[in-house]
XYZ file of C-alpha atoms in Angstrom:
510
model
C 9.786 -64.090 44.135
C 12.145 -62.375 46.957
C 13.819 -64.663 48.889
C 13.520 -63.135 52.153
C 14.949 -65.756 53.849
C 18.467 -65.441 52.594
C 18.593 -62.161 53.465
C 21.184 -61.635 55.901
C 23.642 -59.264 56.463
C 25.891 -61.263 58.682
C 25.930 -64.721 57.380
C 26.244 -64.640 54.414
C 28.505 -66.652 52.536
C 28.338 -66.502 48.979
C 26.127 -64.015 46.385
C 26.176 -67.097 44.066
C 22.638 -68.711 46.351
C 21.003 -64.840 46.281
C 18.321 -64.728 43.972
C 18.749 -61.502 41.570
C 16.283 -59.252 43.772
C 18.005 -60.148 47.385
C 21.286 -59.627 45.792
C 20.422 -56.024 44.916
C 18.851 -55.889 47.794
C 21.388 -56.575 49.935
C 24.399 -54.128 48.359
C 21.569 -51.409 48.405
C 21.212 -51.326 52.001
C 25.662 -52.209 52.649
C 25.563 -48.885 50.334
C 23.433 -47.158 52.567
C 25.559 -48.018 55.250
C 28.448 -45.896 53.851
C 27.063 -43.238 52.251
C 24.770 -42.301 55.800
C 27.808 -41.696 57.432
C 30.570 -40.421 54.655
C 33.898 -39.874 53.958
C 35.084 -38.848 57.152
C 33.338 -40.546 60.017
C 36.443 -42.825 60.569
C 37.582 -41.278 63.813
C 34.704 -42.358 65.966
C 34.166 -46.053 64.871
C 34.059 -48.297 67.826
C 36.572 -50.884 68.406
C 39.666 -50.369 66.489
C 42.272 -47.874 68.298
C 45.549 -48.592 66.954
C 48.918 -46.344 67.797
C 51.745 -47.011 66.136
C 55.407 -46.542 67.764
C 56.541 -44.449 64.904
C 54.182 -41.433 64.703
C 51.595 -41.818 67.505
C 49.279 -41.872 65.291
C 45.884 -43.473 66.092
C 43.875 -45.624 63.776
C 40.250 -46.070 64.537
C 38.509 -48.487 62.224
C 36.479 -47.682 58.946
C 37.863 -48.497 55.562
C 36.782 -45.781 53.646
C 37.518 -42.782 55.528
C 39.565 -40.296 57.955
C 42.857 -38.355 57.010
C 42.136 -36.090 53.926
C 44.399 -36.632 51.078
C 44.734 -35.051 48.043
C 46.414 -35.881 44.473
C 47.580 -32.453 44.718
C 51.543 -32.695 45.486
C 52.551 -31.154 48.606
C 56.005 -29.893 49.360
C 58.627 -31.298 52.090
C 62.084 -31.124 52.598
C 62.502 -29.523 49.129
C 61.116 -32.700 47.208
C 57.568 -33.035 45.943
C 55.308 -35.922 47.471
C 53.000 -38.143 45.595
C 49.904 -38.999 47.456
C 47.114 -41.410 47.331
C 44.533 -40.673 44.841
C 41.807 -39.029 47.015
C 38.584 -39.413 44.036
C 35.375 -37.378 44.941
C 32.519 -38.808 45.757
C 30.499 -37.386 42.987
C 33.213 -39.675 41.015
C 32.734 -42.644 42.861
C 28.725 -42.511 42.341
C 28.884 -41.890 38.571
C 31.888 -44.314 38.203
C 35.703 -44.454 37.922
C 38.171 -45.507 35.074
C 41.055 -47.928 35.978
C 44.253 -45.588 36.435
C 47.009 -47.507 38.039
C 49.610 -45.646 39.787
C 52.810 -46.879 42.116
C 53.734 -45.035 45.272
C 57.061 -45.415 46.328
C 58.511 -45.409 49.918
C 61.966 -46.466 51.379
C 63.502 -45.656 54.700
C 65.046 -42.750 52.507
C 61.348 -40.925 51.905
C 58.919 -42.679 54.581
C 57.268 -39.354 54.785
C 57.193 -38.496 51.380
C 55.495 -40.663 48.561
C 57.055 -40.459 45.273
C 55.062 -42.169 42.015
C 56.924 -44.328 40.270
C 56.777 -44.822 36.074
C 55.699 -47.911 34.498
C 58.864 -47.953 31.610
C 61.466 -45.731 33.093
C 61.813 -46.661 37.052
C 65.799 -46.935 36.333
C 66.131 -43.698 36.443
C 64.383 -42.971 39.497
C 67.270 -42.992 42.227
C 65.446 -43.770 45.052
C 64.467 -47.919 43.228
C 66.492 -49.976 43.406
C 65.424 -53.148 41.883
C 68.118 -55.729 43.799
C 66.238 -54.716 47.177
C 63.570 -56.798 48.044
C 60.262 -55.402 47.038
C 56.900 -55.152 48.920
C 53.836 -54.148 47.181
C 50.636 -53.085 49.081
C 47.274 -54.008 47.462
C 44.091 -52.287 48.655
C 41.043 -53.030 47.917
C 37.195 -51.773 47.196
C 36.661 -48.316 47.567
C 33.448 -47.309 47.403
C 33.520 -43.424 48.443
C 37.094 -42.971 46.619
C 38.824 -42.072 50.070
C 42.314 -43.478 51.012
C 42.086 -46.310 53.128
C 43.610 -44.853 56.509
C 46.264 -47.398 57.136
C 48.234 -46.785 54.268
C 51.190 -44.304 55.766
C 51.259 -46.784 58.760
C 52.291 -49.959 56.585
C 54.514 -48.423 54.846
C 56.804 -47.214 57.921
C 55.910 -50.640 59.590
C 57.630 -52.484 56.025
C 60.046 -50.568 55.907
C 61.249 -51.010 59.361
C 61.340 -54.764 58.700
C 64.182 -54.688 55.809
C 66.128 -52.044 53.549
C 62.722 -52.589 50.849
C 61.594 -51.054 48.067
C 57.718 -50.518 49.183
C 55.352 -50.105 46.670
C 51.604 -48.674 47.168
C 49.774 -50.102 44.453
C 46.921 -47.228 44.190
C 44.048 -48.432 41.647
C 41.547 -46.601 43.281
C 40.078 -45.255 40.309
C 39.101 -48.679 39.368
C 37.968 -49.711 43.032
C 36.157 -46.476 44.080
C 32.968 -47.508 42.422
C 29.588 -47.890 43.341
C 29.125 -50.813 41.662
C 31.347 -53.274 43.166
C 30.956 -55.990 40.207
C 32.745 -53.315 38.048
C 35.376 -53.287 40.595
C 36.035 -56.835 40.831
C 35.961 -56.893 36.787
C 39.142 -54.581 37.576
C 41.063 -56.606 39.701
C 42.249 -58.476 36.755
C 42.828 -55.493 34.827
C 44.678 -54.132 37.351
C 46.683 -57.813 37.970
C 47.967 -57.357 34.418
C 49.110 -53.874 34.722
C 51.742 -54.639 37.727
C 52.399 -58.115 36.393
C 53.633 -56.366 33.278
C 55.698 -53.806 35.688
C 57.223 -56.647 37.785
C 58.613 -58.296 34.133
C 60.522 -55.058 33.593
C 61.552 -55.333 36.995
C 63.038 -58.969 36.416
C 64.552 -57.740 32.663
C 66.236 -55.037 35.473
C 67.727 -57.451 37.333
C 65.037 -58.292 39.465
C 64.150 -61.432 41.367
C 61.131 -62.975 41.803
C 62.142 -64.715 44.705
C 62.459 -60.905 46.388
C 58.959 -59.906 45.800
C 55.940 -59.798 48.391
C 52.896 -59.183 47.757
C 49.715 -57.992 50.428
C 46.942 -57.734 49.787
C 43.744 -56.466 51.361
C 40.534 -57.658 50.441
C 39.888 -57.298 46.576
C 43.344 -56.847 46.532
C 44.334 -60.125 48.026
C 42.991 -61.362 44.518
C 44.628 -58.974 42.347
C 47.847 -60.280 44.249
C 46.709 -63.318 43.649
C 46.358 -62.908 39.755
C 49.678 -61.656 39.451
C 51.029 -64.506 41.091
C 49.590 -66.515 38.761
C 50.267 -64.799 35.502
C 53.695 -65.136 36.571
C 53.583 -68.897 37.195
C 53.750 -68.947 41.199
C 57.242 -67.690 41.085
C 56.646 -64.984 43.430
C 58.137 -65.166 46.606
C 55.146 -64.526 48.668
C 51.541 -63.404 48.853
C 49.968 -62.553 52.022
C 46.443 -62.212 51.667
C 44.067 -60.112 54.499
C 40.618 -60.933 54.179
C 40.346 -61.876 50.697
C 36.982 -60.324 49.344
C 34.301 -63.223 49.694
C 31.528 -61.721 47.470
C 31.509 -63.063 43.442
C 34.680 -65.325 44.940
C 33.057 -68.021 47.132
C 32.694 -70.882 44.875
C 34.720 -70.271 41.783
C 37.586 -72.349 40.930
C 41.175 -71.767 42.311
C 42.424 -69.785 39.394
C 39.686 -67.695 39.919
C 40.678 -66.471 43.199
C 43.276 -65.989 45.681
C 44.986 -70.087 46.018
C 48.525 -71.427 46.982
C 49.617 -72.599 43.661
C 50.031 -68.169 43.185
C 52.953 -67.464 45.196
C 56.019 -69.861 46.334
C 54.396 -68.992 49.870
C 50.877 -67.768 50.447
C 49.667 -66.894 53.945
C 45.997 -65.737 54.332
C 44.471 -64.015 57.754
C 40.731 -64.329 58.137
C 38.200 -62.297 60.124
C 35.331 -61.522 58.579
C 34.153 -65.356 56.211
C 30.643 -65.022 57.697
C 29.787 -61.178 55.402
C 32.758 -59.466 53.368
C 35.233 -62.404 53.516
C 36.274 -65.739 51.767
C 35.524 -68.446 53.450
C 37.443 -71.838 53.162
C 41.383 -72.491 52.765
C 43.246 -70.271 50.598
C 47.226 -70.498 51.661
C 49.754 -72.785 52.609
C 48.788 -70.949 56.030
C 45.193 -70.302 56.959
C 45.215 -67.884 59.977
C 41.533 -67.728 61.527
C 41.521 -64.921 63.994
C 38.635 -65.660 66.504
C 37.336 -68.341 63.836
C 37.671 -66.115 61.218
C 34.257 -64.585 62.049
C 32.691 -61.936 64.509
C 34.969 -59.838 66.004
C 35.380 -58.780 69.810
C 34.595 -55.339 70.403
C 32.696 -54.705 66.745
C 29.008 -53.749 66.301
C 26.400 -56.356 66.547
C 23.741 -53.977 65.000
C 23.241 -52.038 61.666
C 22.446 -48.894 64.174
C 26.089 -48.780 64.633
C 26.163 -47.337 60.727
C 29.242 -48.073 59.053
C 31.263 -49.680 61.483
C 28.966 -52.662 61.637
C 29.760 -53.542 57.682
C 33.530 -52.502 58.035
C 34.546 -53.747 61.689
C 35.135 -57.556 61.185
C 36.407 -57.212 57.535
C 39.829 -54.684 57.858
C 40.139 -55.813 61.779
C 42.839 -57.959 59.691
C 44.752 -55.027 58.323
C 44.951 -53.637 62.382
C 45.831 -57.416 63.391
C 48.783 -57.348 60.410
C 49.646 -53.820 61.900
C 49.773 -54.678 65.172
C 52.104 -58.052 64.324
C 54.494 -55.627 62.188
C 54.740 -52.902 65.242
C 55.615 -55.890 67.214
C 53.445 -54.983 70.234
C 51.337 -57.971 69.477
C 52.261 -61.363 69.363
C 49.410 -63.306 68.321
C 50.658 -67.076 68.513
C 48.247 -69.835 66.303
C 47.493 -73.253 66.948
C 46.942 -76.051 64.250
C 43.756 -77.288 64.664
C 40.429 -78.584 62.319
C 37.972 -76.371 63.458
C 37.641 -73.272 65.712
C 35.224 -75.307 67.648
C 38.215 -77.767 68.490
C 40.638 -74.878 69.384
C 38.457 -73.559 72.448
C 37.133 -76.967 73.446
C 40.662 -77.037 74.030
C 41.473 -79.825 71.935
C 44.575 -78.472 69.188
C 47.539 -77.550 72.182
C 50.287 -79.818 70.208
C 52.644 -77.977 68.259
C 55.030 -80.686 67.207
C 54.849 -80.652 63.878
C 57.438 -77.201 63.816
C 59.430 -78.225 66.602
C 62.028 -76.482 67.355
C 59.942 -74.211 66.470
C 56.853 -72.810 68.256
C 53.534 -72.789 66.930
C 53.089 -69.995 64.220
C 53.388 -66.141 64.847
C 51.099 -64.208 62.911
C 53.260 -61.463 61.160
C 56.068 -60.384 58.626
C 58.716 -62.943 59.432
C 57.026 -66.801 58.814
C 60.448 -67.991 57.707
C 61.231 -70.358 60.580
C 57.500 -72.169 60.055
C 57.792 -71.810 56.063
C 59.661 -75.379 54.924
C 57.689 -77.083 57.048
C 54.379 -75.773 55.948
C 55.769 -75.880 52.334
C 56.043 -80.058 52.750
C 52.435 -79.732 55.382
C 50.261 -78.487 52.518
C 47.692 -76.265 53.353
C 47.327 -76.286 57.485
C 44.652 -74.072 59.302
C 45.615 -72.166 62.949
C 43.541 -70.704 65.317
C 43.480 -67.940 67.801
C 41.488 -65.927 69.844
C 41.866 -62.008 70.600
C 40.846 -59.415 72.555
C 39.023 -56.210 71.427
C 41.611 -53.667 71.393
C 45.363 -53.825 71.091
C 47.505 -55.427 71.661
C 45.038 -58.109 70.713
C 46.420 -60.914 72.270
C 44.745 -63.102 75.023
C 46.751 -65.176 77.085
C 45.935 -68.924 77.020
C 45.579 -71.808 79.726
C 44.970 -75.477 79.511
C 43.092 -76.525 81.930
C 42.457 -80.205 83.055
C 40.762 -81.545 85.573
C 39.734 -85.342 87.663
C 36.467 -85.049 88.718
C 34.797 -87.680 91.353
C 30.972 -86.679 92.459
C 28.470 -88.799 92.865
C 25.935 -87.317 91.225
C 26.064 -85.959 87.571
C 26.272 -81.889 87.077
C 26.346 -79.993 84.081
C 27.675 -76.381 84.364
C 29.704 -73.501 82.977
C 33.693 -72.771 85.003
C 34.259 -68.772 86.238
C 38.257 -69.043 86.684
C 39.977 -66.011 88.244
C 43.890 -65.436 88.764
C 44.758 -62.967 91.535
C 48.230 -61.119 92.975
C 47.742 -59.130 95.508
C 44.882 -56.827 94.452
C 44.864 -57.455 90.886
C 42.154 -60.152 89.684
C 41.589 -61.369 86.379
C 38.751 -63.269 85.300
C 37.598 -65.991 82.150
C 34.620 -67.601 82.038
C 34.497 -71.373 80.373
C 30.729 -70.843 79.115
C 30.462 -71.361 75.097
C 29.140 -75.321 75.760
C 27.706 -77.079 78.813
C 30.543 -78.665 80.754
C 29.707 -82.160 82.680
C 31.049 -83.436 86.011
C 30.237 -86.830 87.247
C 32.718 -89.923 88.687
C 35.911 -90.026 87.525
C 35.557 -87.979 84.429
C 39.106 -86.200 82.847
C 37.936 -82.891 81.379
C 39.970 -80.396 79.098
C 39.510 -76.827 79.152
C 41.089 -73.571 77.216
C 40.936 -70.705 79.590
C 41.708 -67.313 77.899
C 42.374 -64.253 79.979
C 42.382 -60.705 78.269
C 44.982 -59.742 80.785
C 48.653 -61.811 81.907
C 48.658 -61.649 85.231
C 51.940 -63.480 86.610
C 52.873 -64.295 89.035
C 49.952 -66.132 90.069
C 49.470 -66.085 93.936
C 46.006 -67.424 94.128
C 43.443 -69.240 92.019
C 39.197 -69.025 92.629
C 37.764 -71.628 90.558
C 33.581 -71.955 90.482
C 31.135 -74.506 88.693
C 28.241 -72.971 88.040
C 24.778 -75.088 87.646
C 21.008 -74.028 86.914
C 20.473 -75.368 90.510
C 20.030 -71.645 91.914
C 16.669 -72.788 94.646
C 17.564 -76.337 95.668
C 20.371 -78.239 97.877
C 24.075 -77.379 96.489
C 25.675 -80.346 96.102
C 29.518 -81.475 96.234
C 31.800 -81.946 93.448
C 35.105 -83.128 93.933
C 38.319 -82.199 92.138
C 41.041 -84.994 92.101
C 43.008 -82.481 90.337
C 43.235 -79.709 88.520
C 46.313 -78.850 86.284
C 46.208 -75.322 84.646
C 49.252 -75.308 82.058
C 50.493 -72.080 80.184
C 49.624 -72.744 76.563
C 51.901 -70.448 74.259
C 54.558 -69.818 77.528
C 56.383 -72.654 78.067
C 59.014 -71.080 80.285
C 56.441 -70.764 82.657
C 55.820 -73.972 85.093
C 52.246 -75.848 85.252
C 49.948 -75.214 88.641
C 48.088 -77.948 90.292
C 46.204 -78.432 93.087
C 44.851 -81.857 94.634
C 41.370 -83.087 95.974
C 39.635 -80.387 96.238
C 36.274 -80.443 97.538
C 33.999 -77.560 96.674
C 29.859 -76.953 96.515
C 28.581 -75.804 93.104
C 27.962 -72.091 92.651
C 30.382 -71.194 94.787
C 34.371 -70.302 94.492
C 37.208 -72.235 96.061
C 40.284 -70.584 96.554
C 43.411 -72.083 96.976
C 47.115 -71.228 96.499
C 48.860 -73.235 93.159
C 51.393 -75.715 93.876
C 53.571 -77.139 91.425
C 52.639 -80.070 90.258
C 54.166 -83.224 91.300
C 54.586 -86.030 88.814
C 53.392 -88.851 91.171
C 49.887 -87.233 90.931
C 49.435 -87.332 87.392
C-alpha cells in the first residue's frame, strides 16, 4: 500500500519510516528535479549570489552545475593543470566506478590544480607534508558536474595559512544516479585517503595538522576517516552532513565527535537533504538548521528548490572564510528559545565572545572540548553577507486591560529606516508584565537617532485602547561596545507607532 501520507518533499527526516514504494517515489521525482533543468542551469538559481574578494567571481547556488570543466589538462604559465573530473551525463545515468583522485593547491599554484599520487607524493615539490593539510570532501553528484565552489575554497584555505590543500575528487563514485550506490562509496572512498594520510604520517606527517571538510556525503567520508584513524585527526568540519540512509544509524555509522580531536558541524537543510540531531562538539544551526531565507518554497522553482537549503552551508562557510561575514552563534536548546529571545548569555567562553562561525574556532575550542557537545543558533539574511544584526528587547508593560499582538520596530537616521517585525508567536501585554524580545534587522543602522515602536492587535473596527510602556530597553546583542537605549513610560494606542528619541538608560530605572 503507498503511503501517501509520508510523502513529503520538505519534511522529511529519515528514508528509514518510507515504505519501499514512497521511497522510490520520492528520489524519482528529486531526480526529475535535476535532470529538467541540467548541467548548466546554475547561473540563474535564486538566492545564492556570492563574490569572492579574490577573483570577482560570482557564485549563484545549484550543486551540480555552472563552470565547464574538463579532465582534459589545460596549459598555464608553462605547467600543466589538473582539473576536476567533469563525468558525462550519459555516465552518470548508466553509473560510475569509484576513481579517487587528489587535487593539489598551495598559494604557489592557486590557479593551477596539480593531481597528486597515492605512493610517490615525496617527489612532488610543490607537498610538503610538515605544512598543515586541508582536504576538501564533496559530496553526491548526480549529473557528474563539478560542484561550482570548488576554485573558491581553495583560494579562501589557502589564504588562511601556508597549507597544503587537497581536493579530494571521487566523483566517479558520487556522480550516480543511484544515490544508495553512492553512499556504499563513501566508505570506499574513506579507506582510500585514510590509507594516503598513513603514508603521509610514515612522511613525517602529523595528525594533529590535518583538517578535514566535508560537504554533505562527504562530511561522512570525513567522518570515516577520522575514525579509521582513531579520532586522531585534528579536525573535521562537517557542512550539511547528508541526512538520507544516515538519520538513525549508530554513531560509527555516521559523521560523530568521537572522529576528529575537534568536530564542528553547520546545519541548514535537517528538514530534506540534511542530518538532523547533534553531530560535533559544535552544532551550528543556521536559521534552525532548516528553511532558508531567500530559497524556493515551491517545486516550480526546478532545481533550486531541492538544492537551495542543502549547500546554502558551503556559501555560509565561504562567506565566514572571505571574512565579509561574521555570523556570531548563541548557545541555546532550541531555535525556538533563540528568537523568543531567551539564549543572550555567553558566559560560558568568557573572555571570549559567543562562537564565530568560520576557519579559526581556536579561542572557543578547550572550552567546548570540556562542554561536550553544545548547540548555537543564528539567524541570516538571504543574500550576503548573511548576517542580521540582533537586539534584545525588554519591556514593563502596565494596561489595564489584556492585549495580545505582534511588535513592528523600526530604527531611523536621518532618512534611512530599517524595519523588524516581532510576529513568529502572539505577544501579550497586560499589568505589570516583563517581556523579552529578539529583534533582528537585515540592515545595521547606527547611529540610532530615532525609534517607532507599534503593537499591533486584531482590534482593526473597535475602540483602540492604551497600553503603557514602563520601559523599554533595546540592548545590542553580539555588539557590546555599543551602549543599551531606553526610554520611560511611554503611553501609546495599539496599532499605531510611537516615536521617540533613545536615551541611555539610567540604572535607577531598572
Amino acid at each position: 500500500m503507498l503511503c501517501l501520507r509520508q510523502i513529503q518533499l520538505i519534511a522529511v527526516s529519515s528514508f528509514s519510516t518510507f515504505c519501499p514504494v514512497t521511497m522510490a517515489l520520492w528520489w524519482f521525482l528529486v531526480l526529475v528535479g535535476f535532470f529538467l533543468l541540467g548541467r548548466g542551469v546554475t547561473n540563474s538559481l535564486v538566492g545564492h549570489n556570492f563574490t569572492t574578494s579574490c577573483n570577482h567571481l560570482t557564485l549563484l547556488g545549484g550543486q551540480a552545475g555552472g563552470t565547464e570543466v574538463s579532465m582534459q589538462r589545460e596549459r598555464g604559465e608553462g605547467k600543466e593543470c589538473d582539473n576536476f573530473s567533469d563525468v558525462d551525463f550519459h555516465e552518470a545515468f548508466i553509473g560510475t566506478n569509484l576513481y579517487v583522485r587528489l587535487l593539489l593547491y598551495t598559494r604557489a599554484n592557486l590557479d593551477c590544480g596539480l593531481e597528486l599520487p597515492h605512493h610517490n607524493f615525496t617527489k612532488v615539490p610543490l607537498f610538503h607534508v610538515t605544512r598543515p593539510t586541508t582536504f576538501v570532501i564533496h559530496g553526491y553528484r548526480p549529473t557528474g558536474a563539478p560542484p561550482i565552489w570548488i576554485n573558491h575554497i581553495t583560494r579562501l584555505l589557502a589564504e588562511q595559512a601556508d597549507m597544503n590543500v587537497l581536493v579530494v575528487d571521487w566523483n566517479r563514485g558520487a556522480a550516480n544516479l543511484n544515490y544508495f550506490t553512492a553512499v556504499a562509496n563513501t566508505r570506499r572512498t574513506a579507506t582510500n585517503i585514510t590509507a594516503f594520510i598513513r603514508r603521509m604520517t610514515d612522511e613525517g606527517a602529523c595528525l594533529d595538522s590535518i583538517h578535514l571538510i566535508g560537504v554533505s556525503l562527504g562530511a561522512h567520508v570525513a567522518g570515516f576517516i577520522g575514525a579509521m584513524l582513531g579520532g586522531q585527526v585534528g579536525r573535521i568540519t562537517g557542512l550539511d552532513p547528508a541526512g538520507p540512509m544516515f538519520a538513525g544509524v549508530p554513531p560509527e555509522e555516521r559523521l560523530d565527535p568521537t572522529d576528529a580531536q575537534f568536530v564542528d558541524v553547520l546545519h541548514t537543510d535537517m528538514n530534506s537533504f540534511g542530518l538532523q540531531g547533534a553531530n560535533g562538539h559544535i552544532d551550528f544551526y543556521a536559521n534552525g538548521g532548516l528553511d532558508q531565507p531567500g530559497c524556493p518554497k515551491t517545486i516550480f522553482s526546478g532545481k533550486s528548490y531541492f538544492v537551495c537549503d542543502h549547500q546554502r552551508s558551503v556559501f555560509l562557510y565561504l562567506c565566514s572564510l572571505n571574512r565579509t561575514c561574521r555570523l556570531t552563534a548563541f548557545p541555546c536548546s532550541t531555535y525556538t528559545d533563540f528568537i523568543n529571545g531567551q539564549c543572550s548569555r555567553c558566559e560560558a567562553f568568557k573572555p571570549a565572545s559567543c562562537p564565530v562561525l568560520g576557519y579559526d574556532l581556536s579561542q572557543w575550542r578547550d572550552k567546548l572540548l570540556k562542554l561536550g557537545q553544545t548547540k548555537v543558533y543564528f539567524s541570516t539574511t538571504a543574500e550576503p553577507p548573511y548576517r542580521k544584526t540582533s537586539y534584545i528587547v525588554d519591556t514593563v508593560t502596565w494596561n489595564q486591560y489584556r492585549r495580545w499582538g505582534l511588535v513592528i520596530l523600526r530604527f531611523l537616521n536621518g532618512k534611512n529606516v530599517t524595519e523588524t517585525r516581532i510576529d513568529h508567536k502572539p505577544l501579550r501585554f497586560e499589568q505589570h508584565t516583563s517581556m523579552r524580545l529578539l529583534a533582528q534587522f537585515d540592515e545595521d543602522l547606527y547611529p540610532v537617532r530615532k525609534i517607532s515602536f507599534r503593537i499591533v492587535t486584531a482590534n482593526v473596527i473597535g475602540p483602540q485602547y492604551k497600553i503603557r510602556l514602563l520601559r523599554i530597553m533595546i540592548t545590542p546583542l553580539d555588539l557590546p561596545e555599543r551602549p543599551p537605549m531606553c526610554r520611560y513610560d511611554l503611553v501609546m494606542e495599539e496599532n499605531m507607532d510611537v516615536t521617540f528619541k533613545p536615551l541611555s538608560c539610567d540604572e535607577s530605572h531598572l
